[in-house]
Coordinates of C-alpha atoms in Angstrom, one line a residue:
X1490 CA -1.2 11.7 -26.9
X1491 CA 1.0 13.6 -27.5
X1492 CA 4.8 14.7 -24.7
X1493 CA 5.2 17.4 -23.3
X1494 CA 8.4 18.2 -20.8
X1495 CA 8.7 18.5 -17.3
X1496 CA 6.3 19.4 -14.9
X1497 CA 7.7 21.1 -11.2
X1498 CA 4.4 21.3 -8.8
X1499 CA 5.4 21.9 -4.7
X1500 CA 2.4 19.9 -4.3
X1501 CA 1.0 18.6 -0.8
X1502 CA 0.1 15.0 -0.4
X1503 CA -2.1 14.0 1.9
X1504 CA -0.8 12.3 5.1
X1505 CA 2.2 15.7 5.9
X1506 CA 0.5 18.4 7.7
X1507 CA -2.2 19.0 9.6
X1508 CA -5.2 18.3 7.4
X1509 CA -4.6 15.6 6.0
X1510 CA -5.1 13.6 9.1
X1511 CA -8.4 11.5 7.8
X1512 CA -6.7 10.6 5.5
X1513 CA -5.5 7.1 6.3
X1514 CA -6.0 5.1 3.0
X1515 CA -8.8 6.7 2.0
X1516 CA -8.4 9.4 0.2
X1517 CA -12.2 10.6 -0.2
X1518 CA -13.4 12.8 -3.1
X1519 CA -9.8 15.0 -3.2
X1520 CA -11.2 18.3 -4.4
X1521 CA -8.2 20.8 -5.3
X1522 CA -10.6 24.1 -6.3
X1523 CA -12.6 23.2 -2.9
X1524 CA -10.8 24.6 0.1
X1525 CA -11.8 24.4 4.1
X1526 CA -12.2 29.5 5.1
X1527 CA -9.5 28.8 7.3
X1528 CA -6.0 29.7 6.6
X1529 CA -5.0 26.7 4.4
X1530 CA -1.2 28.1 3.8
X1531 CA -1.2 26.7 7.8
X1532 CA -1.0 22.8 6.1
X1533 CA 1.9 23.5 3.9
X1534 CA 4.9 22.1 3.5
X1535 CA 8.2 22.7 1.6
X1536 CA 9.3 19.0 -1.0
X1537 CA 11.4 18.4 2.6
X1538 CA 8.8 18.6 4.5
X1539 CA 6.3 16.0 3.0
X1540 CA 4.8 13.5 5.1
X1541 CA 7.3 13.6 7.0
X1542 CA 7.0 11.7 10.1
X1543 CA 6.4 12.3 14.2
X1544 CA 10.1 11.1 15.1
X1545 CA 8.8 11.0 18.5
X1546 CA 9.2 7.2 20.2
X1547 CA 5.2 6.8 21.7
X1548 CA 5.2 6.5 25.6
X1549 CA 2.7 4.5 28.2
X1550 CA 0.4 6.4 29.2
X1551 CA -2.6 6.0 31.0
X1552 CA -5.9 6.4 28.3
X1553 CA -8.8 8.6 30.5
X1554 CA -12.3 8.5 29.8
X1555 CA -13.8 11.4 27.3
X1556 CA -14.8 14.9 28.6
X1557 CA -12.9 14.5 31.6
X1558 CA -10.7 16.7 31.1
X1559 CA -12.8 20.1 31.8
X1560 CA -14.1 22.1 28.5
X1561 CA -13.6 19.2 26.4
X1562 CA -16.7 18.0 24.5
X1563 CA -18.0 14.8 26.3
X1564 CA -18.6 11.5 24.1
X1565 CA -20.8 8.9 25.1
X1566 CA -19.6 5.7 24.2
X1567 CA -22.0 5.1 21.7
X1568 CA -20.4 8.6 20.2
X1569 CA -17.0 7.5 21.2
X1570 CA -18.0 4.1 19.1
X1571 CA -18.9 5.7 15.8
X1572 CA -14.9 8.1 15.9
X1573 CA -13.1 5.0 16.9
X1574 CA -14.4 3.3 13.7
X1575 CA -14.2 6.5 12.2
X1576 CA -10.5 7.4 13.1
X1577 CA -9.2 3.4 12.4
X1578 CA -10.5 3.3 8.5
X1579 CA -10.0 6.5 7.8
X1580 CA -7.0 8.6 10.2
X1581 CA -4.3 5.6 11.5
X1582 CA -2.5 3.9 8.9
X1583 CA -0.7 8.0 8.5
X1584 CA -0.7 8.7 12.1
X1585 CA -0.1 5.9 14.4
X1586 CA -3.7 4.2 16.7
X1587 CA -2.5 6.0 19.6
X1588 CA -2.1 9.0 17.6
X1589 CA 1.5 10.3 18.2
X1590 CA 1.7 10.7 13.9
X1591 CA 3.5 7.6 11.3
X1592 CA 3.5 8.3 7.5
X1593 CA 1.7 11.9 9.2
X1594 CA 2.1 14.1 11.3
X1595 CA 0.7 13.5 15.1
X1596 CA -3.3 14.4 16.1
X1597 CA -2.2 14.5 20.3
X1598 CA -4.7 16.8 21.9
X1599 CA -1.9 19.7 22.9
X1600 CA -2.6 19.7 19.1
X1601 CA -5.4 19.7 18.1
X1602 CA -7.0 22.2 21.6
X1603 CA -4.7 25.2 19.6
X1604 CA -6.2 24.5 16.5
X1605 CA -9.4 24.5 18.4
X1606 CA -12.7 23.1 17.6
X1607 CA -14.0 25.2 14.4
X1608 CA -10.4 24.7 13.2
X1609 CA -11.1 21.6 12.6
X1610 CA -14.4 20.9 11.3
X1611 CA -14.3 23.6 8.5
X1612 CA -11.7 21.4 6.6
X1613 CA -12.5 18.1 7.4
X1614 CA -15.5 20.0 5.8
X1615 CA -13.7 21.6 3.1
X1616 CA -10.4 19.4 2.9
X1617 CA -7.3 21.3 1.3
X1618 CA -5.2 21.5 -2.1
X1619 CA -2.9 19.0 0.7
X1620 CA -3.9 16.4 -0.3
X1621 CA -7.5 16.3 2.4
X1622 CA -10.5 14.9 1.6
X1623 CA -13.4 17.8 1.9
X1624 CA -15.4 14.8 3.8
X1625 CA -18.4 17.5 4.5
X1626 CA -18.6 18.5 0.6
X1627 CA -18.6 15.2 -1.3
X1628 CA -21.1 14.4 0.5
X1629 CA -19.0 11.4 2.8
X1630 CA -19.8 12.8 5.3
X1631 CA -22.9 14.0 7.3
X1632 CA -22.9 17.6 9.0
X1633 CA -23.5 15.0 12.3
X1634 CA -20.4 13.2 11.8
X1635 CA -18.2 15.9 11.0
X1636 CA -18.9 17.4 14.5
X1637 CA -17.6 13.7 16.1
X1638 CA -14.6 13.5 13.6
X1639 CA -12.9 17.4 15.8
X1640 CA -14.9 16.4 18.7
X1641 CA -13.3 13.5 18.4
X1642 CA -9.9 15.3 17.9
X1643 CA -10.1 16.6 21.0
X1644 CA -10.6 13.9 23.0
X1645 CA -7.1 11.5 24.6
X1646 CA -6.7 9.4 22.2
X1647 CA -8.6 5.8 22.2
X1648 CA -6.4 2.7 24.1
X1649 CA -7.1 -0.3 21.4
X1650 CA -7.8 -3.7 22.6
X1651 CA -4.4 -6.5 22.3
X1652 CA -5.1 -8.9 19.8
X1653 CA -3.5 -12.8 21.0
X1654 CA -3.9 -15.7 19.6
X1655 CA -7.9 -16.3 21.4
X1656 CA -9.2 -14.0 20.3
X1657 CA -7.3 -14.5 16.5
X1658 CA -9.0 -18.5 16.6
X1659 CA -12.5 -16.6 17.3
X1660 CA -12.7 -14.5 14.2
X1661 CA -10.6 -17.6 12.6
X1662 CA -13.7 -19.3 10.4
X1663 CA -12.6 -22.8 7.8
X1664 CA -16.0 -22.2 5.9
X1665 CA -14.8 -25.3 3.6
X1666 CA -12.3 -27.8 5.0
X1667 CA -9.4 -28.6 2.8
X1668 CA -10.6 -32.4 2.2
X1669 CA -14.1 -30.6 0.7
X1670 CA -12.1 -29.0 -2.0
X1671 CA -11.5 -29.2 -5.1
X1672 CA -9.0 -32.0 -6.2
X1673 CA -8.4 -30.3 -9.1
X1674 CA -9.2 -26.6 -10.8
X1675 CA -12.8 -27.0 -11.4
X1676 CA -13.6 -23.8 -14.3
X1677 CA -12.3 -23.3 -17.1
X1678 CA -10.5 -19.7 -16.8
X1679 CA -7.2 -19.3 -17.6
X1680 CA -5.9 -18.6 -13.7
X1681 CA -2.5 -17.5 -14.8
X1682 CA -4.0 -14.1 -16.3
X1683 CA -6.7 -13.0 -13.5
X1684 CA -6.5 -10.0 -11.9
X1685 CA -7.6 -9.1 -7.8
X1686 CA -8.9 -5.4 -7.9
X1687 CA -10.1 -4.0 -5.2
X1688 CA -12.8 -2.4 -4.8
X1689 CA -12.3 -0.6 -2.5
X1690 CA -15.0 1.3 -0.1
X1691 CA -17.4 -1.5 -0.3
X1692 CA -14.7 -4.1 1.1
X1693 CA -14.8 -6.2 -1.8
X1694 CA -12.7 -7.6 -4.6
X1695 CA -13.7 -7.6 -7.9
X1696 CA -12.5 -11.1 -10.1
X1697 CA -11.6 -10.2 -14.0
X1698 CA -10.4 -12.4 -16.3
X1699 CA -7.7 -10.9 -17.8
X1700 CA -8.8 -12.7 -21.5
X1701 CA -12.8 -11.7 -21.8
X1702 CA -12.4 -8.5 -19.2
X1703 CA -15.2 -9.4 -17.7
X1704 CA -15.9 -10.2 -14.3
X1705 CA -15.9 -13.8 -13.4
X1706 CA -17.2 -12.9 -9.6
X1707 CA -17.3 -10.7 -6.6
X1708 CA -15.9 -11.9 -3.0
X1709 CA -17.0 -9.9 0.4
X1710 CA -13.7 -9.1 2.6
X1711 CA -12.8 -7.2 4.4
X1712 CA -12.6 -3.3 4.9
X1713 CA -10.3 -1.3 1.2
X1714 CA -8.0 -5.1 0.7
X1715 CA -4.7 -2.8 1.1
X1716 CA -2.7 -5.2 -1.0
X1717 CA -3.6 -9.7 -2.4
X1718 CA -0.8 -11.8 -3.0
X1719 CA -0.3 -15.8 -4.7
X1720 CA 0.0 -19.0 -2.7
X1721 CA 2.9 -20.3 -5.0
X1722 CA 1.0 -22.6 -6.8
X1723 CA -1.4 -20.0 -8.1
X1724 CA -4.7 -21.3 -6.1
X1725 CA -4.8 -19.9 -3.6
X1726 CA -5.5 -15.9 -3.6
X1727 CA -4.6 -13.4 -0.1
X1728 CA -6.8 -10.8 0.4
X1729 CA -5.9 -8.4 3.4
X1730 CA -8.3 -5.9 4.0
X1731 CA -7.2 -2.6 5.9
X1732 CA -9.4 -3.8 9.3
X1733 CA -6.3 -6.4 9.2
X1734 CA -9.3 -9.1 7.7
X1735 CA -7.4 -11.8 5.8
X1736 CA -9.6 -14.0 3.4
X1737 CA -8.5 -17.4 1.3
X1738 CA -9.7 -17.4 -1.7
X1739 CA -9.5 -20.9 -3.7
X1740 CA -8.9 -20.5 -7.1
X1741 CA -9.9 -23.6 -8.3
X1742 CA -13.7 -23.7 -7.3
X1743 CA -16.5 -23.3 -9.5
X1744 CA -16.8 -19.7 -9.5
X1745 CA -13.7 -19.2 -7.3
X1746 CA -14.8 -18.3 -3.9
X1747 CA -13.9 -17.7 -0.4
X1748 CA -13.1 -20.4 2.3
X1749 CA -11.5 -19.3 4.8
X1750 CA -10.9 -16.3 7.2
X1751 CA -9.4 -14.7 10.0
X1752 CA -8.6 -11.0 11.6
X1753 CA -5.5 -10.5 12.9
X1754 CA -6.0 -7.3 14.9
X1755 CA -7.5 -3.9 15.1
X1756 CA -5.0 -2.9 12.2
X1757 CA -2.7 -4.8 9.0
X1758 CA -2.0 -3.8 5.5
X1759 CA 0.5 -7.3 4.4
X1760 CA 0.2 -10.5 3.7
X1761 CA 2.5 -13.0 2.2
X1762 CA 3.3 -17.0 1.5
X1763 CA 5.6 -19.3 1.6
X1764 CA 7.7 -19.6 -1.6
X1765 CA 10.7 -21.3 -1.4
X1766 CA 10.8 -25.0 -3.3
X1767 CA 10.0 -27.8 -1.0
X1768 CA 7.3 -25.7 1.3
X1769 CA 5.3 -24.1 -1.3
X1770 CA 1.3 -23.1 0.0
X1771 CA 2.7 -24.4 3.6
X1772 CA 2.5 -21.2 5.1
X1773 CA 0.9 -17.3 5.6
X1774 CA 1.7 -14.7 7.2
X1775 CA 0.3 -11.3 8.0
X1776 CA 1.0 -8.3 10.0
X1777 CA -0.3 -5.7 10.8
X1778 CA -0.4 -2.2 12.8
X1779 CA -2.8 -2.6 15.1
X1780 CA -1.2 -4.1 17.6
X1781 CA 2.2 -4.6 16.2
X1782 CA 3.1 -7.7 15.1
X1783 CA 2.9 -10.6 12.6
X1784 CA 1.6 -14.4 12.6
X1785 CA 2.8 -17.2 11.0
X1786 CA -0.1 -19.0 10.1
X1787 CA -1.0 -22.8 8.1
X1788 CA -1.2 -21.4 4.1
X1789 CA -4.1 -23.9 3.1
X1790 CA -6.5 -22.8 6.4
X1791 CA -5.2 -19.4 8.3
X1792 CA -5.0 -21.1 11.1
X1793 CA -3.3 -19.2 13.3
X1794 CA 0.2 -21.0 14.5
X1795 CA 2.4 -18.3 16.1
X1796 CA 2.1 -14.5 16.5
X1797 CA 5.3 -12.4 17.6
X1798 CA 5.2 -9.1 18.6
X1799 CA 7.2 -6.8 17.3
X1800 CA 7.3 -4.3 20.5
X1801 CA 11.3 -3.6 21.0
X1802 CA 13.9 -0.9 20.8
X1803 CA 14.4 1.4 17.3
X1804 CA 17.0 0.6 15.8
X1805 CA 19.1 4.1 16.1
X1806 CA 17.9 5.8 19.0
X1807 CA 18.0 2.7 20.9
X1808 CA 14.5 3.5 23.0
X1809 CA 11.9 2.0 23.4
X1810 CA 8.8 2.4 21.0
X1811 CA 5.4 0.5 22.0
X1812 CA 3.9 0.9 18.4
X1813 CA 6.3 -0.5 15.2
X1814 CA 4.1 -1.4 12.7
X1815 CA 4.0 -4.2 10.1
X1816 CA 5.2 -2.9 7.0
X1817 CA 5.6 -5.3 3.9
X1818 CA 6.1 -7.9 3.7
X1819 CA 7.6 -10.8 1.2
X1820 CA 9.0 -14.2 0.8
X1821 CA 12.7 -15.0 -0.1
X1822 CA 13.7 -17.3 -3.4
X1823 CA 16.7 -17.8 -1.2
X1824 CA 15.9 -19.6 2.3
X1825 CA 12.8 -20.7 3.5
X1826 CA 11.9 -17.0 5.3
X1827 CA 10.3 -14.4 5.2
X1828 CA 11.0 -10.5 4.7
X1829 CA 9.3 -9.0 7.3
X1830 CA 9.8 -5.1 7.2
X1831 CA 9.3 -2.8 10.7
X1832 CA 8.6 1.0 10.1
X1833 CA 8.8 2.7 13.2
X1834 CA 11.9 0.7 14.4
X1835 CA 13.7 0.1 11.0
X1836 CA 14.4 -3.4 11.4
X1837 CA 14.7 -5.5 8.6
X1838 CA 13.2 -9.3 10.2
X1839 CA 14.2 -12.3 8.3
X1840 CA 11.6 -14.5 9.9
X1841 CA 12.7 -18.1 9.2
X1842 CA 10.1 -20.8 8.9
X1843 CA 11.5 -23.8 8.3
X1844 CA 11.1 -24.2 12.7
X1845 CA 8.1 -21.4 13.7
X1846 CA 8.4 -23.9 16.9
X1847 CA 12.1 -22.7 17.0
X1848 CA 11.9 -19.8 15.7
X1849 CA 15.1 -18.2 14.4
X1850 CA 14.9 -14.4 13.2
X1851 CA 17.9 -12.4 11.4
X1852 CA 17.3 -8.0 12.6
X1853 CA 18.8 -6.3 10.6
X1854 CA 19.6 -2.4 11.4
X1855 CA 18.3 -0.6 8.1
X1856 CA 16.5 2.7 8.3
X1857 CA 12.7 5.0 9.5
X1858 CA 10.2 5.4 8.5
X1859 CA 10.6 1.3 5.9
X1860 CA 7.4 0.8 3.9
X1861 CA 6.3 -0.6 0.7
X1862 CA 9.6 -1.3 -1.8
X1863 CA 10.5 -5.4 -4.1
X1864 CA 12.2 -7.0 -5.4
X1865 CA 14.9 -6.8 -7.7
X1866 CA 14.8 -8.7 -11.4
X1867 CA 16.5 -11.4 -10.3
X1868 CA 14.4 -12.3 -7.0
X1869 CA 17.6 -11.7 -4.7
X1870 CA 17.8 -7.9 -3.6
X1871 CA 15.3 -6.3 -1.9
X1872 CA 14.7 -3.0 -2.0
X1873 CA 12.8 -1.2 1.0
X1874 CA 11.6 2.7 0.4
X1875 CA 12.3 4.1 4.3
X1876 CA 10.3 7.0 2.7
X1877 CA 10.3 9.3 5.9
X1878 CA 13.9 10.1 5.7
X1879 CA 14.4 9.4 1.4
X1880 CA 16.3 6.5 2.2
X1881 CA 16.4 2.8 0.3
X1882 CA 17.5 -0.1 1.9
X1883 CA 18.9 -3.1 0.1
X1884 CA 19.0 -6.6 1.2
X1885 CA 20.5 -9.7 -0.1
X1886 CA 18.2 -12.1 0.3
X1887 CA 20.7 -15.2 -0.6
X1888 CA 23.0 -14.1 2.5
X1889 CA 20.4 -12.8 5.1
X1890 CA 22.6 -9.6 5.7
X1891 CA 21.8 -5.6 4.2
X1892 CA 24.0 -4.3 1.6
X1893 CA 23.7 -1.7 2.8
X1894 CA 21.0 1.9 2.3
X1895 CA 21.3 4.8 -0.4
X1896 CA 19.5 8.0 -0.5
X1897 CA 16.1 7.8 -3.0
X1898 CA 17.2 11.2 -5.0
X1899 CA 13.9 12.6 -3.7
X1900 CA 11.7 13.5 -2.4
X1901 CA 9.4 10.4 -0.2
X1902 CA 10.1 7.6 -2.2
X1903 CA 6.9 5.3 -2.8
X1904 CA 8.0 2.8 -5.4
X1905 CA 5.3 0.3 -4.9
X1906 CA 6.7 -3.2 -5.5
X1907 CA 9.1 -1.3 -7.9
X1908 CA 10.0 -1.1 -11.9
X1909 CA 12.8 -3.3 -12.9
X1910 CA 13.9 -2.1 -16.5
X1911 CA 17.0 -2.5 -17.7
X1912 CA 18.7 0.3 -19.2
X1913 CA 20.3 1.2 -21.9
X1914 CA 24.2 2.5 -20.4
X1915 CA 23.7 0.6 -17.1
X1916 CA 22.0 -2.0 -17.5
X1917 CA 18.9 -3.8 -14.4
X1918 CA 17.4 -1.0 -12.9
X1919 CA 14.8 -1.0 -10.0
X1920 CA 12.9 2.1 -10.9
X1921 CA 11.2 4.2 -7.5
X1922 CA 8.8 7.3 -8.2
X1923 CA 8.1 9.7 -5.0
X1924 CA 5.7 10.6 -3.5
X1925 CA 7.0 14.4 -2.8
X1926 CA 8.5 16.2 -5.9
X1927 CA 8.4 14.2 -9.7
X1928 CA 11.7 12.5 -9.4
X1929 CA 12.2 8.9 -10.9
X1930 CA 15.4 7.1 -9.5
X1931 CA 16.7 4.7 -11.1
X1932 CA 18.7 2.5 -9.0
X1933 CA 21.6 0.2 -10.9
X1934 CA 21.0 -3.6 -9.1
X1935 CA 23.4 -6.4 -10.8
X1936 CA 27.2 -6.1 -8.8
X1937 CA 28.5 -8.6 -11.3
X1938 CA 27.6 -7.3 -14.4
X1939 CA 27.6 -3.6 -13.8
X1940 CA 29.5 -3.4 -11.0
X1941 CA 30.4 0.5 -10.6
X1942 CA 26.4 1.1 -10.6
X1943 CA 24.9 -1.0 -8.6
X1944 CA 23.5 0.3 -5.5
X1945 CA 23.8 4.0 -7.1
X1946 CA 21.2 6.1 -7.8
X1947 CA 21.9 6.6 -11.6
X1948 CA 19.8 8.1 -13.4
X1949 CA 17.4 11.1 -12.1
X1950 CA 13.8 11.2 -14.3
X1951 CA 11.5 14.4 -14.3
X1952 CA 8.6 12.8 -14.8
X1953 CA 4.8 15.4 -14.2
X1954 CA 5.2 16.5 -10.7
X1955 CA 4.9 15.1 -7.1
X1956 CA 1.7 12.8 -5.2
X1957 CA 3.7 9.0 -7.1
X1958 CA 2.3 6.0 -6.0
X1959 CA 3.2 3.6 -8.1
X1960 CA 5.8 3.1 -10.8
X1961 CA 5.4 -0.1 -13.6
X1962 CA 7.2 -2.0 -16.2
X1963 CA 7.5 -5.6 -17.7
X1964 CA 10.2 -7.5 -19.4
X1965 CA 8.8 -8.3 -22.1
X1966 CA 7.4 -3.2 -22.1
X1967 CA 9.7 -1.0 -23.4
X1968 CA 8.5 1.5 -22.1
X1969 CA 7.8 2.5 -17.7
X1970 CA 5.1 4.0 -16.9
X1971 CA 4.6 6.4 -13.4
X1972 CA 0.9 7.5 -12.0
X1973 CA 0.2 11.0 -10.0
X1974 CA -2.9 10.1 -8.1
X1975 CA -1.8 12.6 -5.5
X1976 CA -1.1 15.2 -7.4
X1977 CA -3.0 18.1 -6.6
X1978 CA -3.2 18.8 -10.6
X1979 CA -6.4 16.7 -12.1
X1980 CA -5.3 16.8 -15.4
X1981 CA -1.5 15.1 -14.2
X1982 CA -4.3 13.0 -11.4
X1983 CA -5.6 11.6 -14.3
X1984 CA -2.5 10.8 -16.8
X1985 CA 0.1 9.2 -16.5
X1986 CA 3.6 9.5 -18.1
X1987 CA 5.6 6.6 -20.0
X1988 CA 8.7 6.9 -20.6
X1989 CA 10.7 4.6 -23.7
X1990 CA 13.6 2.4 -22.0
X1991 CA 15.4 3.1 -24.9
X1992 CA 15.3 7.1 -25.3
X1993 CA 16.7 6.3 -20.9
X1994 CA 20.1 7.6 -22.5
X1995 CA 20.0 10.6 -23.9
X1996 CA 20.4 13.9 -20.9
X1997 CA 16.9 14.6 -20.5
X1998 CA 14.6 12.3 -21.5
X1999 CA 10.9 12.8 -21.9
X2000 CA 7.0 11.3 -21.8
X2001 CA 4.3 10.7 -23.3
X2002 CA 1.0 11.3 -20.9
X2003 CA -1.6 8.7 -21.4
X2004 CA -5.4 10.7 -20.2
X2005 CA -6.6 7.9 -19.0
X2006 CA -9.5 9.2 -17.0
X2007 CA -10.4 11.1 -20.5
X2008 CA -10.3 7.7 -22.2
X2009 CA -12.5 6.0 -20.0
X2010 CA -15.2 8.3 -20.6
X2011 CA -16.3 9.3 -17.0
X2012 CA -18.1 12.5 -17.2
X2013 CA -18.0 13.4 -12.9
X2014 CA -15.0 13.1 -10.6
X2015 CA -11.8 13.7 -9.8
X2016 CA -10.9 10.5 -11.8
X2017 CA -7.5 9.1 -9.7
X2018 CA -6.0 7.3 -12.4
X2019 CA -3.7 5.4 -10.0
X2020 CA -1.7 2.0 -10.1
X2021 CA -0.6 0.3 -13.2
X2022 CA -0.4 -4.3 -14.1
X2023 CA 0.7 -6.1 -16.6
X2024 CA -1.4 -9.5 -18.4
X2025 CA 0.3 -11.8 -18.1
X2026 CA 1.7 -12.3 -21.1
X2027 CA 3.0 -8.1 -21.0
X2028 CA 1.1 -7.1 -23.8
X2029 CA -1.2 -4.8 -22.0
X2030 CA -1.5 -2.9 -19.5
X2031 CA -3.9 -1.9 -16.8
X2032 CA -4.9 1.9 -15.2
X2033 CA -7.8 1.8 -12.2
X2034 CA -10.0 5.5 -12.4
X2035 CA -10.3 5.4 -9.2
X2036 CA -13.4 8.2 -7.9
X2037 CA -15.6 8.1 -5.2
X2038 CA -18.5 5.8 -3.6
X2039 CA -21.4 7.5 -5.0
X2040 CA -19.3 8.1 -8.3
X2041 CA -18.7 5.5 -11.5
X2042 CA -15.1 4.8 -11.7
X2043 CA -14.0 2.1 -14.3
X2044 CA -10.7 -0.5 -15.5
X2045 CA -8.4 1.8 -18.8
X2046 CA -6.7 -0.6 -20.6
X2047 CA -3.8 0.4 -22.8
X2048 CA -2.6 -1.3 -25.6
X2049 CA 1.7 -1.2 -24.3
X2050 CA 2.8 -1.4 -28.1
X2051 CA 1.4 1.3 -29.1
X2052 CA 0.2 2.6 -26.0
X2053 CA -3.1 3.5 -27.8
X2054 CA -7.1 2.7 -25.4
X2055 CA -7.5 -1.2 -25.9
X2056 CA -11.1 -0.5 -24.8
X2057 CA -12.4 0.4 -21.1
X2058 CA -14.4 -2.0 -18.4
X2059 CA -17.1 0.0 -17.0
X2060 CA -19.9 -2.1 -14.7
X2061 CA -22.1 -0.8 -11.6
X2062 CA -20.4 -3.6 -9.9
X2063 CA -16.8 -2.1 -10.2
X2064 CA -17.2 0.5 -7.5
X2065 CA -13.2 2.5 -6.2
X2066 CA -11.4 0.9 -7.4
X2067 CA -8.5 0.3 -6.8
X2068 CA -5.7 -1.9 -6.6
X2069 CA -5.5 -4.3 -9.5
X2070 CA -2.6 -7.7 -8.8
X2071 CA -1.7 -11.1 -11.9
X2072 CA -1.9 -14.1 -11.1
X2073 CA 1.1 -15.2 -13.0
X2074 CA 2.9 -11.4 -11.5
X2075 CA 1.9 -11.9 -8.6
X2076 CA 3.0 -15.1 -8.3
X2077 CA 6.5 -14.7 -9.6
X2078 CA 7.2 -11.1 -8.4
X2079 CA 6.8 -9.8 -11.8
X2080 CA 7.1 -6.0 -11.4

């Protein structure tokens, strides 16, 4: 370990310029050294221009068959179907299903035709320091697939199908009926210290015993699980893939197994369960990117009960938006409500599930483009990043109203769920890092005990650089951890910065760098280190060392007190591990 001063980097991150078009949620094998022979400079942006969405309001338009226009390469039905699958899995998350732009730039044909086939082909092949994966040189896409995608981007986008109750129920499958499930826990696992680990590229989650560090079981799920969430009782685990498939896992079974599944659309990111006292395990909710909608389901079977479209008016321009995607969802601890964040319209919906036949929804005007967030330490206030506009919206879930919208203090806040710590000077604060620069912002969250500091950025720390996705701490920890997996510098992307909370009252507190990638013992690959997650007791933190699908990956466990390596978890089944969710911490919103 070593301490080092602030390293400032003007980084170019995934989804910022056209070169990031095919990143979506998958980073592939990013190599800062492998760049396209074309003009990479065209893809550079300043920190202020990073991760910016298209602000155009989408318009309904007639979809034309591929090759219908003169000079556009014709694709067969099979080719178009294959390219659609690649695009929806890899690209639509940033650039929108209709390719009109979202958190990433637009990929409309007026832009792609200007660049031309050879330019598109070369950037898909070689990638760029902007964060574009080198799909060709990494071997993830064949030469034929790359040429297909270049031609695909010259064609008009496909109009994806709608997905209503009929289609949803056709995918719904109760594998083990409720009356056939255990009435008590059959295994001897310490369920509160189980980790659900996303194995991104294989479409699986690994359940790992936090006590023994052994894999309990691996369960097939949807593609590239975005998050795992726990029912209020801690019995059921919900995993949602980017392909909009939700899997319900019963942790009481021996071994834990999937008991129900459903698809809620073509693409999705969020799932949550009811947590209000008296409503535990009653309902689940899933939010889709396409079609833009959310669905309330039975919490024990995933049977769809109510589908609600999110198409509507943008809060500030009052223009119609046909693709306002559902971003993060959390469950209120104070009311029988789900807090549903609508990305493109900038609205936060408080969905009252106490009577879903007569559904009541409170619409809060917040800010575009809502992404991820979490609760303060009291569980009352929800803070969510409007990352394209560098702001944080704050909602009082007890009173059911907006507290305010503040500047985040950096470029493109990306908190994950954020981190809650007690600052030696400012009291309870919630922390977010940023994709676009090295800023780590601390926001006061105690309007009663520290009124003068509440809902303000009270301090800005300087981390290793841009490209951070997650910050992490724990009520029993004296540390604040900041990852940087999207930084183009290999040393930075494979390490984490650790700030001592007790030192934060200093003017320029230094951080300690933990060389997680090096500690993993993996010799090959980029070794991106991502998303710290504490165990239940808060005395150790786990990091994913995320490599390419054909390369070795690992989980590295660090002793929180000493900041020394505790153990490395390796297994040939741990393919592209990313997000990790401890059962106790996830169930109780501890972060």
